[in-house]
Amino acid sequence: MKKITKTQIDKYIDKRASCQVLGCLMKDSSLIKLNKYKFNSEDFPLGLHRITYVTIHNLLLTKIENIKIADIETYLHNNNPQYYNMIFDNEKNLEWLNKIIEDANIDNFQYYYDILRKMSLMRSYLSQGIDVSDLLDIDAIDPKIIEEQKERFNHMSVAEIQRYFDKKNIIAKKNFSIKDKSDYRKSGDDADELWERLQTEPAYGFNLESKYLNTIIRGALNGKFIVETRDTGKGKSRVAIKRLVDICSPYLWDFKSHDFVSNINGQDNAGLYIGTELELLDEIEPMFWSFISGVEEDKIIEQTLNTEEFDRVMKAKEISKKMKIFQENEPNYDLTYLWNTVERYKNEFNIAMVSVDYLELTSGVIAEYAQMVRGLNIREDLVLAALSDNCKQIAKQFNIPFFGYTQTTDEARRDYTVRDQRAVKGSRSLINKADVGITTFEPTQKEMKLIEPIIKKKMGIIKKENMPNLIYNIYKNRGGKIHDVKIWLNQNLGNMYTQDMFCTNKNYNPINIDQKIIQINKEDASYE
């Protein structure tokens, strides 16, 4: 690899952007406190610029609101005399400091901030030996190339630049990666080992909220891609988070023993939630407390808890701090983002499950697909098919269950017979690579009429207040012997407590299915 020198790296410095940002920070110090803007000293590689930034940053820690030159002078005099002399004993440097404040334009801060951070990122890549010239070649001679590169670079965000280089890395890895042993074999290879493993370790994954679902799809199995479509207002995001809690929380409230118990799925699992809509703190954290404690979320939000519920939520809050569910919010994800994000959390935290809420045609996915097919006809179904294929490959590559959630079609809302892939909003091709396909709807009056004989027969078991209020329709179950089945259950959307009722086939005739609790070999524990 050709060595990249400091001289080459230093060409990726925009002095004007640096001066504008520093001047604006002095004029309005609140800018540095906003979560919207991120800074570090590497953004200001020039000596005088870096000294000024570090001084501004340290002055803000002392609660000074509006920074004047006198504040900088006092701070450097008391803390860094050599830097004080560099600026205030040098008429040229002092004139520069006055001028950047005078020229700073707060209205253009965002523009110059973006340039500063993008150039900082480019220098970071260069310092790691990564060639960036195909995106922005400072030494380019051809005016046409210079104009095209600058036009493209100016319209890219920091995140888009990161994805550009991430994408190149993924392509390189795909082109030169050694195939996993599971991708090729001869008949009979490792057959004896497989037979022994099947006898001692049946192929089941983590326990889910329904014991019927555990039996039918064998739990949350590693390497499986599960797509669930939920009607509006029926807890799409909530079930995505609930399943992560059920797998990752070390302790959960048990409604039978009325106490916190060790999670049957294990004590040290980690999971990843990729969302597109919810606020990561204000909307998701209360769900964690609710699903761990069994206390309905509305009571937590409205603070209408009785003493016993208050104690449970306080314990749940502490358990949540120990729980390892990592959350990312990216409304405009693309395939590269999904691959890189899952890979990062798998490598760093060994995540056991990922949930994407929700699978859809983002502009990022469309743009990436357009680049892949190089201007050929871009059809919605083909783009979603590519998304489906990549989700399955991610599940397989990182050996984790991958749950993706979608919205429903208007047709499915109108017609209770549409409870298969026709209910998936966008395209049926999204289900192409899915191992399991589930649609979840509230039973219609016609459906309740159809199961009246079953309800009457079970009324001694089913309490009137716990009548079925949701149906899991399992229409695809690759590798499973049970499919086209409906699980009737009662699910409290307030705390996601789920009670299995019974199962029917697609014609609403009762069928007998075992309710399985998957035994996972984890050390037992109790909540202290």
CSV table of C-alpha atoms in Angstrom, one decimal, residues 7-371:
chain,number,residue,atom,x,y,z
A,7,THR,CA,1.4,16.7,3.6
A,8,GLN,CA,-1.2,14.8,1.6
A,9,ILE,CA,-3.5,14.6,4.6
A,10,ASP,CA,-3.2,18.3,5.3
A,11,LYS,CA,-4.5,19.1,1.9
A,12,TYR,CA,-7.9,18.1,3.2
A,13,ILE,CA,-8.2,21.1,5.5
A,14,ASP,CA,-10.7,23.9,4.8
A,15,LYS,CA,-9.3,26.9,6.7
A,16,ARG,CA,-12.3,29.1,5.9
A,17,ALA,CA,-14.8,26.5,7.3
A,18,SER,CA,-12.6,26.1,10.4
A,19,CYS,CA,-12.5,29.9,11.0
A,20,GLN,CA,-16.2,30.3,10.5
A,21,VAL,CA,-17.1,27.5,12.9
A,22,LEU,CA,-14.7,28.8,15.6
A,23,GLY,CA,-16.1,32.4,15.2
A,24,CYS,CA,-19.7,31.1,15.4
A,25,LEU,CA,-18.9,29.1,18.6
A,26,MET,CA,-17.6,32.3,20.2
A,27,LYS,CA,-20.6,34.3,19.1
A,28,ASP,CA,-23.1,31.6,20.2
A,29,SER,CA,-21.6,29.2,22.6
A,30,SER,CA,-24.9,27.2,22.8
A,31,LEU,CA,-24.0,25.7,19.5
A,32,ILE,CA,-21.4,23.4,21.0
A,33,LYS,CA,-23.9,22.2,23.6
A,34,LEU,CA,-26.5,21.0,21.1
A,35,ASN,CA,-26.7,17.3,20.6
A,36,LYS,CA,-27.1,18.1,16.9
A,37,TYR,CA,-23.4,19.1,16.6
A,38,LYS,CA,-20.5,16.9,17.4
A,39,PHE,CA,-16.9,18.2,17.7
A,40,ASN,CA,-13.5,16.9,18.7
A,41,SER,CA,-10.0,18.4,18.6
A,42,GLU,CA,-9.2,16.4,15.4
A,43,ASP,CA,-11.6,18.6,13.5
A,44,PHE,CA,-9.1,21.5,14.0
A,45,PRO,CA,-5.7,20.1,12.9
A,46,LEU,CA,-4.0,23.5,12.6
A,47,GLY,CA,-2.2,24.5,15.8
A,48,LEU,CA,-3.8,28.0,16.3
A,49,HIS,CA,-7.2,26.6,15.4
A,50,ARG,CA,-6.9,23.7,17.8
A,51,ILE,CA,-5.8,25.9,20.7
A,52,THR,CA,-8.8,28.2,20.1
A,53,TYR,CA,-11.2,25.3,20.0
A,54,VAL,CA,-9.9,23.6,23.1
A,55,THR,CA,-10.0,26.9,25.0
A,56,ILE,CA,-13.6,27.5,23.9
A,57,HIS,CA,-14.5,23.9,24.9
A,58,ASN,CA,-12.9,24.3,28.4
A,59,LEU,CA,-14.4,27.7,29.0
A,60,LEU,CA,-17.8,26.3,28.4
A,61,LEU,CA,-17.1,23.7,31.1
A,62,THR,CA,-16.8,26.6,33.5
A,63,LYS,CA,-20.3,27.7,32.6
A,64,ILE,CA,-19.3,30.8,30.7
A,65,GLU,CA,-22.1,31.5,28.2
A,66,ASN,CA,-20.8,34.2,25.8
A,67,ILE,CA,-17.0,34.0,25.2
A,68,LYS,CA,-15.1,37.2,24.7
A,69,ILE,CA,-11.4,37.6,23.7
A,70,ALA,CA,-10.8,38.7,27.3
A,71,ASP,CA,-12.0,35.3,28.5
A,72,ILE,CA,-9.6,33.5,26.2
A,73,GLU,CA,-6.8,35.7,27.3
A,74,THR,CA,-7.5,35.1,31.0
A,75,TYR,CA,-7.9,31.3,30.5
A,76,LEU,CA,-4.6,30.9,28.5
A,77,HIS,CA,-2.7,33.2,30.9
A,78,ASN,CA,-3.7,31.1,33.9
A,79,ASN,CA,-3.5,27.6,32.3
A,80,ASN,CA,-1.3,27.7,29.2
A,81,PRO,CA,1.2,30.5,29.3
A,82,GLN,CA,3.0,29.3,26.2
A,83,TYR,CA,-0.2,29.4,24.1
A,84,TYR,CA,-1.0,32.7,25.7
A,85,ASN,CA,2.2,34.1,24.4
A,86,MET,CA,1.6,32.5,21.0
A,87,ILE,CA,-1.6,34.5,20.5
A,88,PHE,CA,-1.4,37.6,22.6
A,89,ASP,CA,2.2,38.4,22.1
A,90,ASN,CA,1.8,38.1,18.4
A,91,GLU,CA,0.0,40.9,16.8
A,92,LYS,CA,-0.8,38.9,13.7
A,93,ASN,CA,-2.4,36.0,15.6
A,94,LEU,CA,-4.4,38.4,17.8
A,95,GLU,CA,-5.7,40.2,14.6
A,96,TRP,CA,-6.7,36.7,13.3
A,97,LEU,CA,-8.7,36.0,16.4
A,98,ASN,CA,-10.5,39.3,16.2
A,99,LYS,CA,-11.2,38.8,12.5
A,100,ILE,CA,-12.8,35.3,12.8
A,101,ILE,CA,-15.3,36.7,15.4
A,102,GLU,CA,-16.0,39.7,13.2
A,103,ASP,CA,-16.5,37.6,10.0
A,104,ALA,CA,-18.5,34.8,11.6
A,105,ASN,CA,-22.0,34.4,10.2
A,106,ILE,CA,-24.4,32.3,12.4
A,107,ASP,CA,-26.8,31.9,9.6
A,108,ASN,CA,-24.3,29.9,7.6
A,109,PHE,CA,-23.0,27.8,10.5
A,110,GLN,CA,-24.6,24.6,9.3
A,111,TYR,CA,-22.9,24.9,5.9
A,112,TYR,CA,-19.5,25.4,7.3
A,113,TYR,CA,-20.0,22.8,10.1
A,114,ASP,CA,-20.8,20.2,7.5
A,115,ILE,CA,-17.6,21.0,5.5
A,116,LEU,CA,-15.5,20.9,8.7
A,117,ARG,CA,-16.8,17.5,9.7
A,118,LYS,CA,-16.6,16.0,6.2
A,119,MET,CA,-13.0,17.1,5.8
A,120,SER,CA,-12.2,15.7,9.2
A,121,LEU,CA,-13.7,12.4,8.2
A,122,MET,CA,-11.6,12.4,5.0
A,123,ARG,CA,-8.4,13.0,7.0
A,124,SER,CA,-9.4,10.2,9.3
A,125,TYR,CA,-9.7,7.8,6.3
A,126,LEU,CA,-6.4,9.0,4.9
A,127,SER,CA,-4.6,8.5,8.2
A,128,GLN,CA,-5.7,4.9,8.2
A,129,GLY,CA,-4.2,4.4,4.7
A,130,ILE,CA,-7.5,4.6,2.8
A,131,ASP,CA,-7.4,6.2,-0.6
A,132,VAL,CA,-10.2,8.8,-0.9
A,133,SER,CA,-9.3,10.2,-4.3
A,134,ASP,CA,-12.1,8.5,-6.1
A,135,LEU,CA,-14.5,10.6,-4.0
A,136,LEU,CA,-12.5,13.8,-3.6
A,137,ASP,CA,-9.1,14.2,-5.2
A,138,ILE,CA,-7.5,17.4,-4.0
A,139,ASP,CA,-4.6,16.9,-6.5
A,140,ALA,CA,-6.8,16.4,-9.5
A,141,ILE,CA,-5.9,18.4,-12.6
A,142,ASP,CA,-8.8,17.8,-15.0
A,143,PRO,CA,-11.3,20.7,-14.4
A,144,LYS,CA,-14.3,18.4,-15.3
A,145,ILE,CA,-13.3,15.8,-12.7
A,146,ILE,CA,-12.7,18.5,-10.1
A,147,GLU,CA,-16.2,20.1,-10.7
A,148,GLU,CA,-18.0,16.7,-10.7
A,149,GLN,CA,-16.3,15.6,-7.5
A,150,LYS,CA,-16.9,18.8,-5.6
A,151,GLU,CA,-20.6,18.9,-6.7
A,152,ARG,CA,-21.1,15.3,-5.4
A,153,PHE,CA,-19.1,15.8,-2.3
A,154,ASN,CA,-20.9,19.0,-1.3
A,155,HIS,CA,-24.3,17.3,-1.5
A,156,MET,CA,-23.2,14.3,0.6
A,157,SER,CA,-23.6,14.1,4.4
A,158,VAL,CA,-21.1,12.7,6.8
A,159,ALA,CA,-23.2,9.5,7.0
A,160,GLU,CA,-23.4,9.2,3.3
A,161,ILE,CA,-19.6,9.5,3.0
A,162,GLN,CA,-19.2,6.8,5.6
A,163,ARG,CA,-21.6,4.5,3.7
A,164,TYR,CA,-19.8,5.2,0.5
A,165,PHE,CA,-16.6,3.7,1.9
A,166,ASP,CA,-18.4,1.0,3.9
A,167,LYS,CA,-20.0,-0.1,0.7
A,168,LYS,CA,-16.6,-0.4,-1.0
A,169,ASN,CA,-15.4,-2.5,1.9
A,170,ILE,CA,-18.4,-4.8,1.8
A,171,ILE,CA,-18.0,-5.3,-2.0
A,172,ALA,CA,-14.3,-6.1,-1.4
A,173,LYS,CA,-15.2,-8.6,1.3
A,174,LYS,CA,-17.9,-10.3,-0.8
A,175,ASN,CA,-15.5,-10.6,-3.8
A,176,PHE,CA,-12.7,-12.1,-1.8
A,177,SER,CA,-14.3,-13.8,1.2
A,178,ILE,CA,-13.8,-17.5,1.7
A,179,LYS,CA,-17.1,-19.3,1.6
A,180,ASP,CA,-18.4,-20.6,4.9
A,181,LYS,CA,-18.2,-24.4,5.2
A,182,SER,CA,-22.0,-24.5,5.6
A,183,ASP,CA,-22.3,-23.2,2.0
A,184,TYR,CA,-20.8,-26.4,0.4
A,185,ARG,CA,-20.5,-30.1,1.4
A,186,LYS,CA,-20.8,-33.6,0.0
A,187,SER,CA,-23.5,-36.0,1.1
A,188,GLY,CA,-22.6,-37.8,4.2
A,189,ASP,CA,-20.1,-35.2,5.4
A,190,ASP,CA,-20.4,-34.7,9.2
A,191,ALA,CA,-23.6,-36.8,9.2
A,192,ASP,CA,-22.7,-38.8,12.3
A,193,GLU,CA,-22.1,-35.5,14.2
A,194,LEU,CA,-25.4,-34.2,13.0
A,195,TRP,CA,-27.2,-37.3,14.2
A,196,GLU,CA,-25.7,-37.1,17.6
A,197,ARG,CA,-26.5,-33.4,17.9
A,198,LEU,CA,-30.1,-33.9,16.9
A,199,GLN,CA,-30.5,-36.6,19.6
A,200,THR,CA,-29.1,-34.4,22.3
A,201,GLU,CA,-29.8,-30.8,21.1
A,202,PRO,CA,-33.1,-30.5,19.3
A,203,ALA,CA,-33.2,-27.6,16.8
A,204,TYR,CA,-35.0,-24.9,18.8
A,205,GLY,CA,-34.2,-21.3,19.4
A,206,PHE,CA,-35.2,-18.8,22.1
A,207,ASN,CA,-38.7,-18.9,23.8
A,208,LEU,CA,-41.2,-16.4,22.3
A,209,GLU,CA,-44.3,-14.9,23.9
A,210,SER,CA,-46.5,-17.8,22.7
A,211,LYS,CA,-45.9,-21.4,23.5
A,212,TYR,CA,-47.9,-22.4,20.4
A,213,LEU,CA,-45.5,-20.2,18.4
A,214,ASN,CA,-42.6,-22.0,20.0
A,215,THR,CA,-44.0,-25.3,18.8
A,216,ILE,CA,-44.9,-24.2,15.3
A,217,ILE,CA,-41.7,-22.3,14.3
A,218,ARG,CA,-39.4,-23.8,16.9
A,219,GLY,CA,-38.9,-20.5,18.7
A,220,ALA,CA,-36.5,-17.8,17.6
A,221,LEU,CA,-34.0,-19.9,15.7
A,222,ASN,CA,-30.5,-18.8,14.7
A,223,GLY,CA,-30.1,-18.0,11.0
A,224,LYS,CA,-33.9,-17.6,10.4
A,225,PHE,CA,-35.5,-14.5,8.9
A,226,ILE,CA,-39.0,-14.0,10.3
A,227,VAL,CA,-41.4,-11.4,8.8
A,228,GLU,CA,-44.4,-10.3,10.8
A,229,THR,CA,-47.1,-8.0,9.4
A,230,ARG,CA,-49.3,-6.3,12.0
A,231,ASP,CA,-52.4,-4.2,11.5
A,232,THR,CA,-52.2,-0.5,12.5
A,233,GLY,CA,-52.5,0.0,16.3
A,234,LYS,CA,-52.0,-3.7,17.1
A,235,GLY,CA,-48.5,-3.4,18.6
A,236,LYS,CA,-46.1,-3.8,15.7
A,237,SER,CA,-43.3,-1.8,17.4
A,238,ARG,CA,-44.3,-3.1,20.8
A,239,VAL,CA,-44.0,-6.8,19.9
A,240,ALA,CA,-40.6,-6.1,18.3
A,241,ILE,CA,-39.4,-4.7,21.6
A,242,LYS,CA,-41.2,-7.2,23.7
A,243,ARG,CA,-39.4,-10.1,22.0
A,244,LEU,CA,-36.1,-8.5,22.5
A,245,VAL,CA,-36.9,-8.0,26.2
A,246,ASP,CA,-38.0,-11.6,26.6
A,247,ILE,CA,-34.7,-12.8,25.2
A,248,CYS,CA,-32.3,-10.2,26.8
A,249,SER,CA,-33.7,-9.2,30.2
A,250,PRO,CA,-32.0,-11.2,32.9
A,251,TYR,CA,-35.2,-11.2,35.0
A,252,LEU,CA,-38.9,-10.9,34.2
A,253,TRP,CA,-42.0,-10.5,36.2
A,254,ASP,CA,-43.9,-13.7,36.5
A,255,PHE,CA,-47.7,-13.3,36.7
A,256,LYS,CA,-48.1,-16.8,38.3
A,257,SER,CA,-45.6,-16.4,41.2
A,258,HIS,CA,-46.1,-12.6,41.4
A,259,ASP,CA,-42.4,-12.1,41.6
A,260,PHE,CA,-39.3,-11.5,39.4
A,261,VAL,CA,-37.8,-14.7,38.1
A,262,SER,CA,-34.7,-15.7,36.2
A,263,ASN,CA,-35.3,-15.5,32.4
A,264,ILE,CA,-35.7,-18.9,30.9
A,265,ASN,CA,-33.9,-17.7,27.8
A,266,GLY,CA,-30.7,-17.0,29.8
A,267,GLN,CA,-29.0,-14.3,31.8
A,268,ASP,CA,-26.5,-12.6,29.4
A,269,ASN,CA,-28.1,-12.3,26.0
A,270,ALA,CA,-27.8,-9.1,23.9
A,271,GLY,CA,-30.0,-7.8,21.2
A,272,LEU,CA,-30.3,-5.0,18.6
A,273,TYR,CA,-33.3,-2.9,17.7
A,274,ILE,CA,-33.2,-0.9,14.5
A,275,GLY,CA,-36.1,1.6,14.4
A,276,THR,CA,-37.4,4.2,12.0
A,277,GLU,CA,-40.0,6.0,14.1
A,278,LEU,CA,-39.7,5.8,17.9
A,279,GLU,CA,-37.8,8.1,20.1
A,280,LEU,CA,-35.0,5.9,21.6
A,281,LEU,CA,-35.3,7.2,25.1
A,282,ASP,CA,-38.8,8.7,25.7
A,283,GLU,CA,-40.8,6.1,23.9
A,284,ILE,CA,-38.7,2.9,24.2
A,285,GLU,CA,-37.3,3.0,27.7
A,286,PRO,CA,-40.8,3.1,29.4
A,287,MET,CA,-41.7,0.0,27.3
A,288,PHE,CA,-38.6,-1.8,28.8
A,289,TRP,CA,-39.8,-1.0,32.3
A,290,SER,CA,-43.4,-2.1,31.5
A,291,PHE,CA,-42.5,-5.4,29.8
A,292,ILE,CA,-40.0,-6.3,32.5
A,293,SER,CA,-42.3,-5.4,35.4
A,294,GLY,CA,-45.6,-6.4,33.9
A,295,VAL,CA,-47.1,-3.0,34.8
A,296,GLU,CA,-49.0,-1.3,32.0
A,297,GLU,CA,-47.1,1.4,30.3
A,298,ASP,CA,-49.9,4.0,30.6
A,299,LYS,CA,-49.6,3.8,34.4
A,300,ILE,CA,-45.9,4.4,34.2
A,301,ILE,CA,-46.2,7.4,31.8
A,302,GLU,CA,-49.1,8.9,33.7
A,303,GLN,CA,-47.6,8.1,37.1
A,304,THR,CA,-50.7,6.4,38.5
A,305,LEU,CA,-48.9,3.5,40.1
A,306,ASN,CA,-49.9,2.0,43.4
A,307,THR,CA,-47.2,1.1,45.9
A,308,GLU,CA,-46.7,-2.4,44.7
A,309,GLU,CA,-46.5,-1.4,41.1
A,310,PHE,CA,-44.1,1.4,41.9
A,311,ASP,CA,-41.7,-1.0,43.6
A,312,ARG,CA,-41.9,-3.4,40.6
A,313,VAL,CA,-41.2,-0.5,38.1
A,314,MET,CA,-38.2,0.6,40.2
A,315,LYS,CA,-36.8,-2.9,40.1
A,316,ALA,CA,-37.5,-3.1,36.4
A,317,LYS,CA,-35.6,0.2,35.9
A,318,GLU,CA,-32.5,-1.3,37.6
A,319,ILE,CA,-32.9,-4.5,35.6
A,320,SER,CA,-33.1,-2.4,32.4
A,321,LYS,CA,-29.7,-0.9,33.2
A,322,LYS,CA,-28.2,-4.5,33.3
A,323,MET,CA,-30.1,-5.5,30.1
A,324,LYS,CA,-28.2,-5.3,26.8
A,325,ILE,CA,-30.6,-4.2,24.2
A,326,PHE,CA,-28.8,-1.8,21.8
A,327,GLN,CA,-31.0,0.7,19.9
A,328,GLU,CA,-30.3,2.5,16.6
A,329,ASN,CA,-32.7,4.9,14.9
A,330,GLU,CA,-32.3,5.2,11.1
A,331,PRO,CA,-35.4,6.1,9.1
A,332,ASN,CA,-33.4,6.1,5.8
A,333,TYR,CA,-31.4,2.9,6.2
A,334,ASP,CA,-29.9,1.1,3.2
A,335,LEU,CA,-28.5,-2.4,2.8
A,336,THR,CA,-25.0,-1.4,3.6
A,337,TYR,CA,-26.2,0.2,6.9
A,338,LEU,CA,-28.0,-3.0,7.9
A,339,TRP,CA,-25.0,-5.2,7.2
A,340,ASN,CA,-22.5,-2.9,8.9
A,341,THR,CA,-24.7,-2.2,12.0
A,342,VAL,CA,-25.4,-5.9,12.6
A,343,GLU,CA,-21.8,-6.8,12.0
A,344,ARG,CA,-20.6,-4.2,14.5
A,345,TYR,CA,-22.9,-5.2,17.3
A,346,LYS,CA,-22.3,-8.9,16.7
A,347,ASN,CA,-18.5,-8.4,16.8
A,348,GLU,CA,-18.6,-6.0,19.8
A,349,PHE,CA,-21.4,-7.4,21.9
A,350,ASN,CA,-22.3,-10.9,20.4
A,351,ILE,CA,-25.9,-10.0,19.9
A,352,ALA,CA,-28.3,-12.9,19.9
A,353,MET,CA,-31.1,-11.3,17.9
A,354,VAL,CA,-32.0,-8.3,15.7
A,355,SER,CA,-35.3,-6.6,15.1
A,356,VAL,CA,-35.9,-4.1,12.3
A,357,ASP,CA,-39.0,-1.9,12.8
A,358,TYR,CA,-39.9,-1.7,10.0
A,359,LEU,CA,-39.0,-3.2,6.6
A,360,GLU,CA,-39.9,-0.8,3.8
A,361,LEU,CA,-38.7,1.0,0.7
A,362,THR,CA,-36.5,3.7,2.0
A,363,SER,CA,-34.9,6.2,-0.4
A,364,GLY,CA,-31.6,4.8,0.8
A,365,VAL,CA,-32.5,1.3,-0.3
A,366,ILE,CA,-33.8,2.5,-3.6
A,367,ALA,CA,-30.7,4.6,-4.4
A,368,GLU,CA,-28.4,1.8,-3.4
A,369,TYR,CA,-30.3,-0.7,-5.6
A,370,ALA,CA,-30.2,1.8,-8.5
A,371,GLN,CA,-26.5,1.9,-8.2
